Amino acid sequence: MKPGSPDDDWLEDCAPRRVLELFATKWTSMILHTLHARHRGEARSGVLLRSLPGISKKMLTQTLRELADSGLVQRRVEDGAVPPSVLYALTPLGQRLVEPIEMIYGWARDNARALDDLRPRATSRRR
């Protein structure tokens, strides 16, 4: 949004707020990034769990459900597998969202030293 934009651009359900709502959990961007960068857009939940140190199985499951509900990830049960195997894949919308996520992650890697020098927030796990 630009300075002087109409009030309708600032409504509670405006597009920028809706996209930020997708990032309400800290794992959303990491899961999308991991699916894209490490698993070519699709992976089973167990593979994702091993690829994301620090995430609990419960949080992964919850976040994957939210991503599927929002249309960013497709959940597919593979028939014939015992126990049933579930595959998660980026949708076209999810693939488009990965592009700005990758830009942000690239910026973070390029500025890692400056980020290391920042004082951690009170709620941060980094000390």
Tab-separated table of C-alpha atoms in Angstrom, residues 19-117:
chain	number	residue	atom	x	y	z
A	19	VAL	CA	-0.945	-12.824	3.428
A	20	LEU	CA	0.551	-11.827	6.790
A	21	GLU	CA	-2.054	-14.020	8.478
A	22	LEU	CA	-0.528	-16.965	6.599
A	23	PHE	CA	2.692	-16.237	8.484
A	24	ALA	CA	1.007	-16.122	11.890
A	25	THR	CA	2.874	-19.317	12.767
A	26	LYS	CA	6.638	-19.257	12.533
A	27	TRP	CA	6.754	-22.571	10.694
A	28	THR	CA	4.697	-21.616	7.620
A	29	SER	CA	7.532	-20.130	5.598
A	30	MET	CA	9.998	-22.811	6.727
A	31	ILE	CA	7.684	-25.619	5.616
A	32	LEU	CA	7.057	-23.983	2.235
A	33	HIS	CA	10.790	-23.276	1.820
A	34	THR	CA	11.713	-26.853	2.786
A	35	LEU	CA	9.171	-28.372	0.411
A	36	HIS	CA	10.577	-26.223	-2.391
A	37	ALA	CA	14.307	-26.169	-1.703
A	38	ARG	CA	14.948	-29.622	-0.256
A	39	HIS	CA	12.184	-31.796	-1.678
A	40	ARG	CA	11.351	-30.435	-5.141
A	41	GLY	CA	7.864	-29.381	-4.082
A	42	GLU	CA	6.561	-32.515	-2.383
A	43	ALA	CA	7.334	-34.741	0.595
A	44	ARG	CA	5.801	-37.023	3.173
A	45	SER	CA	5.205	-35.629	6.641
A	46	GLY	CA	7.911	-37.830	8.204
A	47	VAL	CA	10.481	-36.536	5.719
A	48	LEU	CA	9.438	-32.960	6.502
A	49	LEU	CA	9.661	-33.647	10.233
A	50	ARG	CA	13.270	-34.831	9.842
A	51	SER	CA	14.059	-31.830	7.604
A	52	LEU	CA	12.861	-29.238	10.130
A	53	PRO	CA	14.856	-29.447	13.375
A	54	GLY	CA	12.925	-27.997	16.286
A	55	ILE	CA	9.392	-28.534	14.988
A	56	SER	CA	7.146	-30.930	16.871
A	57	LYS	CA	5.065	-33.524	15.058
A	58	LYS	CA	1.927	-31.807	16.380
A	59	MET	CA	3.013	-28.373	15.077
A	60	LEU	CA	3.986	-29.826	11.693
A	61	THR	CA	0.629	-31.560	11.348
A	62	GLN	CA	-1.281	-28.449	12.426
A	63	THR	CA	0.644	-26.162	10.064
A	64	LEU	CA	0.314	-28.580	7.127
A	65	ARG	CA	-3.465	-28.694	7.709
A	66	GLU	CA	-3.610	-24.896	7.704
A	67	LEU	CA	-1.527	-24.742	4.519
A	68	ALA	CA	-3.814	-27.289	2.863
A	69	ASP	CA	-6.929	-25.402	4.008
A	70	SER	CA	-5.513	-22.175	2.576
A	71	GLY	CA	-4.731	-23.796	-0.771
A	72	LEU	CA	-0.945	-23.486	-0.573
A	73	VAL	CA	-0.299	-27.217	-0.148
A	74	GLN	CA	-2.150	-30.229	-1.472
A	75	ARG	CA	-2.577	-33.254	0.812
A	76	ARG	CA	-2.682	-36.570	-1.013
A	77	VAL	CA	-3.119	-40.014	0.561
A	78	GLU	CA	-1.207	-42.642	-1.396
A	79	ASP	CA	-3.383	-45.705	-1.879
A	80	GLY	CA	-2.068	-49.135	-1.102
A	81	ALA	CA	0.540	-48.112	1.439
A	82	VAL	CA	0.427	-49.747	4.856
A	83	PRO	CA	0.303	-47.707	6.993
A	84	PRO	CA	-1.325	-45.105	4.753
A	85	SER	CA	1.208	-42.639	3.395
A	86	VAL	CA	0.377	-38.965	3.055
A	87	LEU	CA	2.197	-36.765	0.569
A	88	TYR	CA	2.201	-32.969	0.756
A	89	ALA	CA	2.863	-30.965	-2.407
A	90	LEU	CA	3.037	-27.274	-3.194
A	91	THR	CA	0.085	-26.029	-5.219
A	92	PRO	CA	0.627	-23.462	-7.979
A	93	LEU	CA	-0.343	-20.747	-5.457
A	94	GLY	CA	2.133	-22.185	-2.937
A	95	GLN	CA	4.864	-22.219	-5.584
A	96	ARG	CA	4.216	-18.537	-6.291
A	97	LEU	CA	4.410	-17.710	-2.567
A	98	VAL	CA	7.758	-19.501	-2.320
A	99	GLU	CA	9.311	-16.887	-4.641
A	100	PRO	CA	9.163	-13.970	-2.139
A	101	ILE	CA	10.021	-16.357	0.712
A	102	GLU	CA	13.207	-17.341	-1.117
A	103	MET	CA	14.028	-13.656	-1.616
A	104	ILE	CA	13.653	-13.012	2.127
A	105	TYR	CA	15.739	-16.075	3.004
A	106	GLY	CA	18.422	-14.950	0.536
A	107	TRP	CA	18.444	-11.508	2.134
A	108	ALA	CA	18.801	-13.170	5.557
A	109	ARG	CA	21.775	-15.252	4.396
A	110	ASP	CA	23.405	-12.172	2.847
A	111	ASN	CA	22.917	-10.224	6.080
A	112	ALA	CA	23.556	-13.005	8.587
A	113	ARG	CA	26.267	-11.099	10.461
A	114	ALA	CA	24.107	-8.015	10.893
A	115	LEU	CA	21.237	-10.230	12.057
A	116	ASP	CA	23.558	-11.944	14.543
A	117	ASP	CA	24.410	-8.518	15.994
